[in-house]
Every structure is written in C-alpha cells, then in structure tokens.
PDB file of C-alpha atoms and ligand atoms in Angstrom:
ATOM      1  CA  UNK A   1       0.000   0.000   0.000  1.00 86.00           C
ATOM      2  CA  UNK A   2       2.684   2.580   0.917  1.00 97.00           C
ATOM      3  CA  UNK A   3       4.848   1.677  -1.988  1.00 98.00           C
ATOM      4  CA  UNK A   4       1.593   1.952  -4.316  1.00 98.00           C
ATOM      5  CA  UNK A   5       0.658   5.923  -2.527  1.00 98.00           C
ATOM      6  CA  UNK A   6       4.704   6.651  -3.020  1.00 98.00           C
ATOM      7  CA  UNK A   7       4.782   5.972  -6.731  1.00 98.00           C
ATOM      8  CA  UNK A   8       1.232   7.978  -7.653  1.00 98.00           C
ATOM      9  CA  UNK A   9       2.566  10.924  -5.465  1.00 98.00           C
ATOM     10  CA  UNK A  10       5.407  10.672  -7.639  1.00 98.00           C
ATOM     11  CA  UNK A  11       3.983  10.442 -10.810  1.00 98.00           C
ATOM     12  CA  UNK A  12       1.948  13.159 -10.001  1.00 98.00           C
ATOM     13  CA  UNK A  13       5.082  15.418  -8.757  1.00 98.00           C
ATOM     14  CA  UNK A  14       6.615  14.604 -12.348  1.00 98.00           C
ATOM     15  CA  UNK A  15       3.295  15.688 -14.299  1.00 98.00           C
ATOM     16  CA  UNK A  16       3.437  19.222 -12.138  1.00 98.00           C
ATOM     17  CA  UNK A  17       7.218  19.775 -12.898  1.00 98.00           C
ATOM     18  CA  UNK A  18       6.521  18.814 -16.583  1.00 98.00           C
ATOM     19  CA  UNK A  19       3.958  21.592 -16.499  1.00 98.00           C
ATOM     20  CA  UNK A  20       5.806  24.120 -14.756  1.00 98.00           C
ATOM     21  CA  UNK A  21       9.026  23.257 -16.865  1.00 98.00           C
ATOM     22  CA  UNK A  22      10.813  22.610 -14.025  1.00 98.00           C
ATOM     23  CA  UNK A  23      12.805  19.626 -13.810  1.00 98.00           C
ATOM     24  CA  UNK A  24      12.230  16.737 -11.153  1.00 98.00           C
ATOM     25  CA  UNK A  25      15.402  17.291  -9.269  1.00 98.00           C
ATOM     26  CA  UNK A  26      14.258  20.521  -8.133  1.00 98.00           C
ATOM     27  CA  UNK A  27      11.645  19.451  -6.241  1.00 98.00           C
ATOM     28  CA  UNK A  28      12.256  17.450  -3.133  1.00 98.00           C
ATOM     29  CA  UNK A  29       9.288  15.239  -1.269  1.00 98.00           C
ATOM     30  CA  UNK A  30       9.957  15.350   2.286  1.00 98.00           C
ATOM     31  CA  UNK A  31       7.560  12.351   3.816  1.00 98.00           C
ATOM     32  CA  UNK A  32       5.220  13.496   6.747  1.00 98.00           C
ATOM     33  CA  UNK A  33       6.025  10.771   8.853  1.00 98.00           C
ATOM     34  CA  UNK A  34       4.010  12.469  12.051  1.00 98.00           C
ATOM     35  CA  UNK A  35       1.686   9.977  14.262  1.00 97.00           C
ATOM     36  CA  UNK A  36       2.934   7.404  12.112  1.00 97.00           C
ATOM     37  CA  UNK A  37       4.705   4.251  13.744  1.00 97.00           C
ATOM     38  CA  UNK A  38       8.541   3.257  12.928  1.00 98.00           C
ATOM     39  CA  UNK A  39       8.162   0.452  11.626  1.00 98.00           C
ATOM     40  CA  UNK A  40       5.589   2.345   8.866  1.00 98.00           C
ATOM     41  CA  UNK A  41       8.746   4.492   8.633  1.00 98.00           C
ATOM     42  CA  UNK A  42      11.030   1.749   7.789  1.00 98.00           C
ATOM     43  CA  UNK A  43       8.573   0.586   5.266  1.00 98.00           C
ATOM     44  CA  UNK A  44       9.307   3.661   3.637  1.00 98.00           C
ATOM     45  CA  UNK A  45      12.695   3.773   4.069  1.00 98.00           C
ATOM     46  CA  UNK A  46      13.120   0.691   2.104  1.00 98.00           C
ATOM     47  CA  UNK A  47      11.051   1.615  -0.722  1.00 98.00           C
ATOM     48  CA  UNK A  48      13.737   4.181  -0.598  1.00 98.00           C
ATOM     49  CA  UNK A  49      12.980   6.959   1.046  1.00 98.00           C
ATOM     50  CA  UNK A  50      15.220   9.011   3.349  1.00 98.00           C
ATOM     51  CA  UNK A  51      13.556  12.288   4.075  1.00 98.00           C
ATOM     52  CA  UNK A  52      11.236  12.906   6.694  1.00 98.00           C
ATOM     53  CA  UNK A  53       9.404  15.693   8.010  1.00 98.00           C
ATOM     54  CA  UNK A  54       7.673  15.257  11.702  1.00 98.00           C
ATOM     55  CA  UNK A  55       6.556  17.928  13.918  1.00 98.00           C
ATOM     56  CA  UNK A  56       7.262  17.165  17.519  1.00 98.00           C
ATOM     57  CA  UNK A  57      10.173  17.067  19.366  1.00 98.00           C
ATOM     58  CA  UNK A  58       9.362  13.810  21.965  1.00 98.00           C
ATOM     59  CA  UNK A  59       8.692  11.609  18.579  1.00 98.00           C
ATOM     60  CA  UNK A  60      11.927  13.100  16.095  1.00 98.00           C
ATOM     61  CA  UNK A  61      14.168  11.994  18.786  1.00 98.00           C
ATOM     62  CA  UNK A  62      12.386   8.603  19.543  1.00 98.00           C
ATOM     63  CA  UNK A  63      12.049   7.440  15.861  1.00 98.00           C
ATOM     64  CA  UNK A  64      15.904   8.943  15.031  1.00 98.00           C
ATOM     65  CA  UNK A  65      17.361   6.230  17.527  1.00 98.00           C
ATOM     66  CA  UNK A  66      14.701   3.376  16.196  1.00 98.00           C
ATOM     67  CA  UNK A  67      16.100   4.271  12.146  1.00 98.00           C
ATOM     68  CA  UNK A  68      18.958   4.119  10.074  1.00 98.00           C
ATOM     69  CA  UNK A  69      21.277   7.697  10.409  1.00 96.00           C
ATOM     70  CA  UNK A  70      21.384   8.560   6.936  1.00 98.00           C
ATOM     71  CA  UNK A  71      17.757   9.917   7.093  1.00 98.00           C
ATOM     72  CA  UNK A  72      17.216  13.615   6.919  1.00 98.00           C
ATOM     73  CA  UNK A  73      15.102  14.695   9.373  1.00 98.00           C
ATOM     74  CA  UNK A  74      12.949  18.014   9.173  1.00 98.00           C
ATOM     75  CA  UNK A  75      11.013  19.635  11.697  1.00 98.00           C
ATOM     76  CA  UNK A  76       8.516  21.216  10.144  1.00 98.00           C
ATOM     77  CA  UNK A  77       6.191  22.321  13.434  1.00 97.00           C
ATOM     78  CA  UNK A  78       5.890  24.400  16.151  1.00 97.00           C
ATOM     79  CA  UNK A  79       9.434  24.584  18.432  1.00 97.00           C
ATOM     80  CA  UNK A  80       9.106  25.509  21.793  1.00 97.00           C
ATOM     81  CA  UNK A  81      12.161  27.414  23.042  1.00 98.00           C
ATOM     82  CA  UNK A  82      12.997  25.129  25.463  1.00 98.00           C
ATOM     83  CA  UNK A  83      12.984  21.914  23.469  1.00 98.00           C
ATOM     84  CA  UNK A  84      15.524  23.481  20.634  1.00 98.00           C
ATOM     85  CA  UNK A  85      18.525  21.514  22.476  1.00 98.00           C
ATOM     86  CA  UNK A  86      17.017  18.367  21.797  1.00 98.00           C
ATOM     87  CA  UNK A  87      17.189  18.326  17.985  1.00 97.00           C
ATOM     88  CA  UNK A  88      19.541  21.054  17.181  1.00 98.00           C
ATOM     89  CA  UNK A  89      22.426  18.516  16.045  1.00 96.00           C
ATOM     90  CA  UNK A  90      19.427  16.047  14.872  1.00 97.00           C
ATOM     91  CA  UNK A  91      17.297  17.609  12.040  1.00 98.00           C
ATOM     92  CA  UNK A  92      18.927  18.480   8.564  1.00 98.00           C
ATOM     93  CA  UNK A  93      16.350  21.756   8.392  1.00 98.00           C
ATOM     94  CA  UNK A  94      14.063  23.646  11.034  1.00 98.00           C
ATOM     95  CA  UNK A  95      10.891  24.855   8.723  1.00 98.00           C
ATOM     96  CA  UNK A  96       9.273  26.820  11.385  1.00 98.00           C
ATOM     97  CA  UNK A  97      11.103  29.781  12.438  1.00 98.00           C
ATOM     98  CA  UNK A  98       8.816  32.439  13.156  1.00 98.00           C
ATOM     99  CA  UNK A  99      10.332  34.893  16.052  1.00 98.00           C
ATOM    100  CA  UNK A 100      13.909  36.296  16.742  1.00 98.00           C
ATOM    101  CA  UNK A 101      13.528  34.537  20.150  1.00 98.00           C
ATOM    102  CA  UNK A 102      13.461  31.869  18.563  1.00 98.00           C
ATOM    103  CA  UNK A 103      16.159  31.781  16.406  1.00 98.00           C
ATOM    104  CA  UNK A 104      18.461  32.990  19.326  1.00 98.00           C
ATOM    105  CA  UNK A 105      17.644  29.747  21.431  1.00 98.00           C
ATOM    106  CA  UNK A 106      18.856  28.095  18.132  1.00 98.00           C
ATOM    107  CA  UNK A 107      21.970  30.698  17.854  1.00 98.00           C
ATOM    108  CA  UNK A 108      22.137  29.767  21.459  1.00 98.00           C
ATOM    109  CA  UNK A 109      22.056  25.866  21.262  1.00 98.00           C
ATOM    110  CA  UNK A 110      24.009  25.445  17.730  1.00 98.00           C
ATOM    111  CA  UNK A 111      27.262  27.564  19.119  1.00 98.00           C
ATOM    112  CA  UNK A 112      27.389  25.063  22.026  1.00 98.00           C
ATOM    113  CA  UNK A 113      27.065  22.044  20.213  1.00 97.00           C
ATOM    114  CA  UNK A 114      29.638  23.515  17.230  1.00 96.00           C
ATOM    115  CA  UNK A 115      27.337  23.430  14.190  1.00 97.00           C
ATOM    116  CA  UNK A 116      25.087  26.256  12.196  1.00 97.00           C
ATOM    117  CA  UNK A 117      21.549  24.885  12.045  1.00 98.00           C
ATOM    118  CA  UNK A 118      19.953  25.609   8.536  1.00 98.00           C
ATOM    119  CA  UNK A 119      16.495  27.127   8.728  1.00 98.00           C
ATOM    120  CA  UNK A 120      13.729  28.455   7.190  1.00 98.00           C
ATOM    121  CA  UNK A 121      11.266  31.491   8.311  1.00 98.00           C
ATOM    122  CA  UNK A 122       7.702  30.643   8.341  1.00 98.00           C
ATOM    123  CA  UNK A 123       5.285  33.052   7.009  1.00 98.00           C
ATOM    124  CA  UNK A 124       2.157  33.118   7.438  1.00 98.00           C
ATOM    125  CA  UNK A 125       0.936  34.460   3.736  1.00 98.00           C
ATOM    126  CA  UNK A 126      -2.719  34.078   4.167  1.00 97.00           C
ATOM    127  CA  UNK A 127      -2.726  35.911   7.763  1.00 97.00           C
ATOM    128  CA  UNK A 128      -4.425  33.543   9.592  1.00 96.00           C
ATOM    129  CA  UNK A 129      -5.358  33.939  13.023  1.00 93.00           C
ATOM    130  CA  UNK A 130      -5.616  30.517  14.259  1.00 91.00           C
ATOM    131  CA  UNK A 131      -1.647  30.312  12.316  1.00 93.00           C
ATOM    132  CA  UNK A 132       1.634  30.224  13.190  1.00 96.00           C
ATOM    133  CA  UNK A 133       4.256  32.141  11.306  1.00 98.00           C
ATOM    134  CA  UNK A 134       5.902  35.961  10.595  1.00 98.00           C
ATOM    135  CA  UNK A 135       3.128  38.369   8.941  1.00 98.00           C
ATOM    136  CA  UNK A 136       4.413  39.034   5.675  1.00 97.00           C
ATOM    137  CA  UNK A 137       5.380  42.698   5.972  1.00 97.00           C
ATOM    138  CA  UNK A 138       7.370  42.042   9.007  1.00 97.00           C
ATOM    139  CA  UNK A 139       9.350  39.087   7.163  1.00 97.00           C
ATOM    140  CA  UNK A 140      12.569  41.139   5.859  1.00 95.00           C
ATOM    141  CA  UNK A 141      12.884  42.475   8.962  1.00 96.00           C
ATOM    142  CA  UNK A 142      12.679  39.001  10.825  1.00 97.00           C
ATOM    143  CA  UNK A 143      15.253  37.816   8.543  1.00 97.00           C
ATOM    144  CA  UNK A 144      17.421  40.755   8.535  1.00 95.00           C
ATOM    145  CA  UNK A 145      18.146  40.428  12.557  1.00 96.00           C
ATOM    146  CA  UNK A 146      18.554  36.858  12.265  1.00 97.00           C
ATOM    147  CA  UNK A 147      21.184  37.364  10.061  1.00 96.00           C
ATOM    148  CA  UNK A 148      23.761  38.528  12.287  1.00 95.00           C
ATOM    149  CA  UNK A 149      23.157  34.863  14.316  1.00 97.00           C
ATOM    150  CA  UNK A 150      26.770  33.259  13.109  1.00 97.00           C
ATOM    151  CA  UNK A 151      25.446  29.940  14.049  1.00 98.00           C
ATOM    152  CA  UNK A 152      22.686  30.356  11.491  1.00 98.00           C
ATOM    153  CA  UNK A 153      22.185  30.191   7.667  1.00 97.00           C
ATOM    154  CA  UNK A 154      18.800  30.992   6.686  1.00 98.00           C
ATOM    155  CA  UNK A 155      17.561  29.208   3.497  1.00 98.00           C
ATOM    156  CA  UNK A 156      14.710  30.397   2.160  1.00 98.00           C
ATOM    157  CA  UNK A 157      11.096  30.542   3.032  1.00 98.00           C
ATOM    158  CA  UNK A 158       7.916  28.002   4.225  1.00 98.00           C
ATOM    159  CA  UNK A 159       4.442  28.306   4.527  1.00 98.00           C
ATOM    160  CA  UNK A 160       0.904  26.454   5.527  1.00 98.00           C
ATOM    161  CA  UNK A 161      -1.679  27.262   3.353  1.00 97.00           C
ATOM    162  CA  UNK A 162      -5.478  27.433   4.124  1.00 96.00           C
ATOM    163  CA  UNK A 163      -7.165  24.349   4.522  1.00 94.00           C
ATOM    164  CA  UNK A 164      -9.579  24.327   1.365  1.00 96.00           C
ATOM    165  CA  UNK A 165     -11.423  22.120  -0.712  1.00 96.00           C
ATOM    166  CA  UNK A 166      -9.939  23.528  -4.095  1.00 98.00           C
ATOM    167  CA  UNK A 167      -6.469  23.795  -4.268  1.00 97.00           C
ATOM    168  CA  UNK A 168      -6.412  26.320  -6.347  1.00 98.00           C
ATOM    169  CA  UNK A 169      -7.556  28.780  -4.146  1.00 98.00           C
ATOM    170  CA  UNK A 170      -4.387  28.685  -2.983  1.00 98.00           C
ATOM    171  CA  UNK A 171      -2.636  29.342  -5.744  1.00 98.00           C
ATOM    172  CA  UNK A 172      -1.660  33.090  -4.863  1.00 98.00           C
ATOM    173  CA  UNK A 173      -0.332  32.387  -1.566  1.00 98.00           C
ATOM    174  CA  UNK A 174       1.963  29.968  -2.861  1.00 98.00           C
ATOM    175  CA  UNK A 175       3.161  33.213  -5.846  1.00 98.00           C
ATOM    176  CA  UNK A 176       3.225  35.868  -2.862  1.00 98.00           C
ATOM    177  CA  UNK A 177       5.361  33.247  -0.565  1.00 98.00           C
ATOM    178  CA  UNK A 178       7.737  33.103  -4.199  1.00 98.00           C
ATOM    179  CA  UNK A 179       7.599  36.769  -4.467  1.00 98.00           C
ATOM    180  CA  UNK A 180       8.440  37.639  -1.495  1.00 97.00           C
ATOM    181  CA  UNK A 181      11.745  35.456  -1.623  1.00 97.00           C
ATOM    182  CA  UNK A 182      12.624  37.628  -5.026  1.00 96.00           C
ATOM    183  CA  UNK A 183      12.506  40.308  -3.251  1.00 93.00           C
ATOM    184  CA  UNK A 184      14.383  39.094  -0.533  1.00 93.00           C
ATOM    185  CA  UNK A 185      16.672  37.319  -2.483  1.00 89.00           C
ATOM    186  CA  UNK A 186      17.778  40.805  -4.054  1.00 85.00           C
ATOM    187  CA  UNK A 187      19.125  42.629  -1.164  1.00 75.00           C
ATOM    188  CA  UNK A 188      20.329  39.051   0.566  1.00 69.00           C
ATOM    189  CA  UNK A 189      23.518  39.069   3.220  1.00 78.00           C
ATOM    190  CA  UNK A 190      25.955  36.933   4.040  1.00 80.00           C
ATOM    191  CA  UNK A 191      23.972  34.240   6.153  1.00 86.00           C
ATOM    192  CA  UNK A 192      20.748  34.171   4.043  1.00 94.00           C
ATOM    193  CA  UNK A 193      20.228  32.710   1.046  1.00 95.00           C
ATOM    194  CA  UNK A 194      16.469  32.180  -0.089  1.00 96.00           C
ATOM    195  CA  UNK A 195      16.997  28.882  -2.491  1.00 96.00           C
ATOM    196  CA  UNK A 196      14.518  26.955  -0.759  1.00 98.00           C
ATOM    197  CA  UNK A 197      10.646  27.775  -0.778  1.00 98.00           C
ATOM    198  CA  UNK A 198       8.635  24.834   1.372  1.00 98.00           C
ATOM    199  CA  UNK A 199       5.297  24.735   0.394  1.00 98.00           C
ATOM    200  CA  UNK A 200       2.671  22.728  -0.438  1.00 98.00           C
ATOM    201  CA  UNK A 201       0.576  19.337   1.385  1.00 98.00           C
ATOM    202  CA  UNK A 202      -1.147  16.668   0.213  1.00 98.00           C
ATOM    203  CA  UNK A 203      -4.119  18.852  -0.764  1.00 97.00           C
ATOM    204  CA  UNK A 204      -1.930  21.030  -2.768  1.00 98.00           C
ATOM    205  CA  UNK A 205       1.333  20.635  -3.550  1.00 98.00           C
ATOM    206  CA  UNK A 206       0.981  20.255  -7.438  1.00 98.00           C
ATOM    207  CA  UNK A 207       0.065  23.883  -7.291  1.00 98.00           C
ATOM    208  CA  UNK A 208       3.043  24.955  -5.020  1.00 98.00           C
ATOM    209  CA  UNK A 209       5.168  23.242  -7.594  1.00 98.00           C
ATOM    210  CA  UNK A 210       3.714  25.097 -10.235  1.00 98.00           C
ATOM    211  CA  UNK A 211       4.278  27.928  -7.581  1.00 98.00           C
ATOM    212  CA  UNK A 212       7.753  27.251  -7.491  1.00 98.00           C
ATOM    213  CA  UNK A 213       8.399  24.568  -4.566  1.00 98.00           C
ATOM    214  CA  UNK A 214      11.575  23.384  -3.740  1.00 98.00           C
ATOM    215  CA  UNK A 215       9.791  21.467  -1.074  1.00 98.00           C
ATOM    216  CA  UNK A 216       6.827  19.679  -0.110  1.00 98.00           C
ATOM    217  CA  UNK A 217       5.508  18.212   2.964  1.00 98.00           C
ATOM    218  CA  UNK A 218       3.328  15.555   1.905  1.00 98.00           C
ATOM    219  CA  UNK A 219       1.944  13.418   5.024  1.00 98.00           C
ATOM    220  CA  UNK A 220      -1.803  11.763   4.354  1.00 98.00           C
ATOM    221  CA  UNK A 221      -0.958  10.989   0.712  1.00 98.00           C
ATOM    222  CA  UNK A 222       1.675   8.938   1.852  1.00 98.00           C
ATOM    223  CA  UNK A 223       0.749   7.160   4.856  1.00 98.00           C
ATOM    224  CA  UNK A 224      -2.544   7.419   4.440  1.00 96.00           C
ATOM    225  CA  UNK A 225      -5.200   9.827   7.141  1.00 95.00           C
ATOM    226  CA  UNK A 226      -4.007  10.204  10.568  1.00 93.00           C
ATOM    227  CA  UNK A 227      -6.709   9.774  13.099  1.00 82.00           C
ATOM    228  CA  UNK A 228      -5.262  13.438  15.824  1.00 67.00           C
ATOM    229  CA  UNK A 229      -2.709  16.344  14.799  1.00 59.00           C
TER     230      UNK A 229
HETATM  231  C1  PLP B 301       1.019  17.573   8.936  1.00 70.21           C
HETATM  232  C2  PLP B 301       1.776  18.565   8.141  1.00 70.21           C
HETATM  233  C3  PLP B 301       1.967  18.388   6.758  1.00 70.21           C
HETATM  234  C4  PLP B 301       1.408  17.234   5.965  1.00 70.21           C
HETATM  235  O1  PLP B 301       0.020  17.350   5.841  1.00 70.21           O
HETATM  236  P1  PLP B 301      -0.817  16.413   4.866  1.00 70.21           P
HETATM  237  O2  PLP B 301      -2.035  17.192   4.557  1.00 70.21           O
HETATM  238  O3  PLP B 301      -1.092  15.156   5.624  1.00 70.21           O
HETATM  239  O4  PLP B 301       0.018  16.153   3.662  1.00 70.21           O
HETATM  240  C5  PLP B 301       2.727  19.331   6.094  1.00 70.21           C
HETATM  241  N1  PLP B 301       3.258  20.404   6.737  1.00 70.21           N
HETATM  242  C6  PLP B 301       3.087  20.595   8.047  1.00 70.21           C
HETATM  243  C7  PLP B 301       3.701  21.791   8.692  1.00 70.21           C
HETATM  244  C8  PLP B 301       2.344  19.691   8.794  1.00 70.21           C
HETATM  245  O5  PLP B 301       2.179  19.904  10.117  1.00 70.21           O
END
C-alpha cells in the first residue's frame, strides 16, 4: 500500500514539474512521517525513502534512535524554546522559524554544540489567526536580525496554506510566498540565502510546484489519514 501511494505521489510530482518546466530534481518530497509508527517508517525507508518531516520534538528523537542515520530529518512544526537543544544537532532543516527569540535559542544551542543549524522562516501568507508564522510585511525584517546569528544560515522561506477544498484557491499564496523570496533574495547578506521555498501538502502541492516549490511536505498521501494532529 505505501509503496503503491509513493509511486502515484510521484507520478503526479513529475506531471506538475513537466507543467511548470521545471525539472524533477528541483523538487524534493519530504515524507510526513508524524503519528505514524517506525516500523511504517522503515517501510518507507526501504522503498527508498530518506527524508522525513515530523513535527514534535518527543517523537523526532524517539524514531531517530529506532532508524537508520542517513535519514534527513525536518522539523517542520511548532518549536518551543525550550525543546531546541534536543534536535539542534538532529534535524537536517528547522521549517518553522517564526520569532527572533526563537532563532536565538537556536543561535544559542548550535554555538554550544559547534554546528550552524539551517532554517527556514515561516510566514504566514494568508494571515491567519488561528496560524503560526511571521506576517508578511514584518518578514525582511525578521530575517534581517537573524542574520547577524553566526550559528545560522537561513535558506529560504515556508508556509501552511489554508485548509480548502480547491487547491487552487491557494494558488496566490503559494506566488506571494515566491515573491516575497525575489525580493528578498535581491538585497540578501551573508547568512541568508532564499533557495529553498517549502510549500505545499497533500491537498496542494501540485500547485506549489507550479508555484515554485523546492519542497513539499506531503503526510496523508503517503501514509494514508491520521486519526489526531
Ligand atoms: C502535517 C503537516 C503536513 C502534511 O500534511 P498532509 O495534509 O497530511 O500532507 C505538512 N506540513 C506541516 C507543517 C504539517 O504539520
């Protein structure tokens, strides 16, 4: 069953890069792996998948020790300040910066473990009460304190859409999330780079390729509905 929802999310990947004329490689599936149980995980992982996105802290750390280490682990929800130490030296990518306190826990926890943590700044395009995430207008600001963190390199941009029932009503948040890495892009510094845009789910993510994705988070078409979170 999982090998059966892997290859139609990937034929359907290939059909939205073909109409975007993008090529494949640009695009990279992270698998939502949240609520999901290892050994569901190592199914994956032998079908050949190594990148997985989960979004609490308690469950990275318990499935990292149960699977293989060359997995790439992203955490792609909420992080509470004090929980940053537990997968600073863990997780390949942190999607969900949204605060400069925040991102100085990280500074904080990186510089005493030795590495730079990659992240990205989440931004909450659609303004969304009930949503995490930077508003928009105060993005480049955001990003242009977090830049002087040395123990940080700042990657690009993610964002959650609305929940709809037609995807293409989210279409323009996945352009204004793209346009507003342009125009950060253009007056970037030395610790920011905005090469990777994160956006797009199950419900969506052929658009946000169309968008422009560099990443999606695809959980339920996957490993099927979970039943909480
Ligand atoms: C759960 C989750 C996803 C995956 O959602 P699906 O609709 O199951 O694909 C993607 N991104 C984030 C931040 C999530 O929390």
């Amino acid at each position: 069953m999982l090998k059966d929802n892997f290859e139609a999310v990937e034929a359907k990947i290939q059909a939205a890069c073909k109409r975007a004329g993008r090529k494949r490689d640009e695009v990279t599936l992270i698998a939502v792996s949240k609520t999901k149980p290892i050994p569901m995980l190592r199914e994956a992982y032998d079908l050949g998948n190594r990148i997985f996105g989960e979004n609490k802290v308690q469950e990275i750390t318990d499935k990292v020790d149960a699977l293989p280490d060359d997995i790439s682990w992203h955490m792609i929800g909420h992080l509470q300040r004090n929980k940053v130490k537990y997968i600073i030296d863990k997780v390949e990518l942190i999607h969900s910066v949204d605060s400069f306190r925040l991102a100085s826990e990280i500074e904080k926890e990186a510089a005493k473990k030795g590495v730079t943590a990659d992240i990205l700044i989440e931004v909450n395009v659609a303004k969304e009460e009930s949503k995490f995430g930077v508003m928009p207008e105060d993005t480049i600001e955001l990003i242009s304190n977090i830049s002087n963190l040395p123990h940080i390199r700042i990657k690009g941009l993610m964002t959650i859409a609305p929940f709809v029932d037609n995807p293409e009503d989210n279409r323009i948040y996945f352009r204004r999330l793209r346009n507003l890495a342009v125009d950060i892009g253009e007056n970037k510094s030395d610790n920011v780079t905005m090469s990777v845009l994160s956006m797009g789910m199950t419900n969506d993510y052929e658009i946000a390729i169309e968008e422009g994705a560099t990443m999606i988070r695809v959980g339920t078409g996957l490993f099927g509905a979970r039943s909480y979170r």
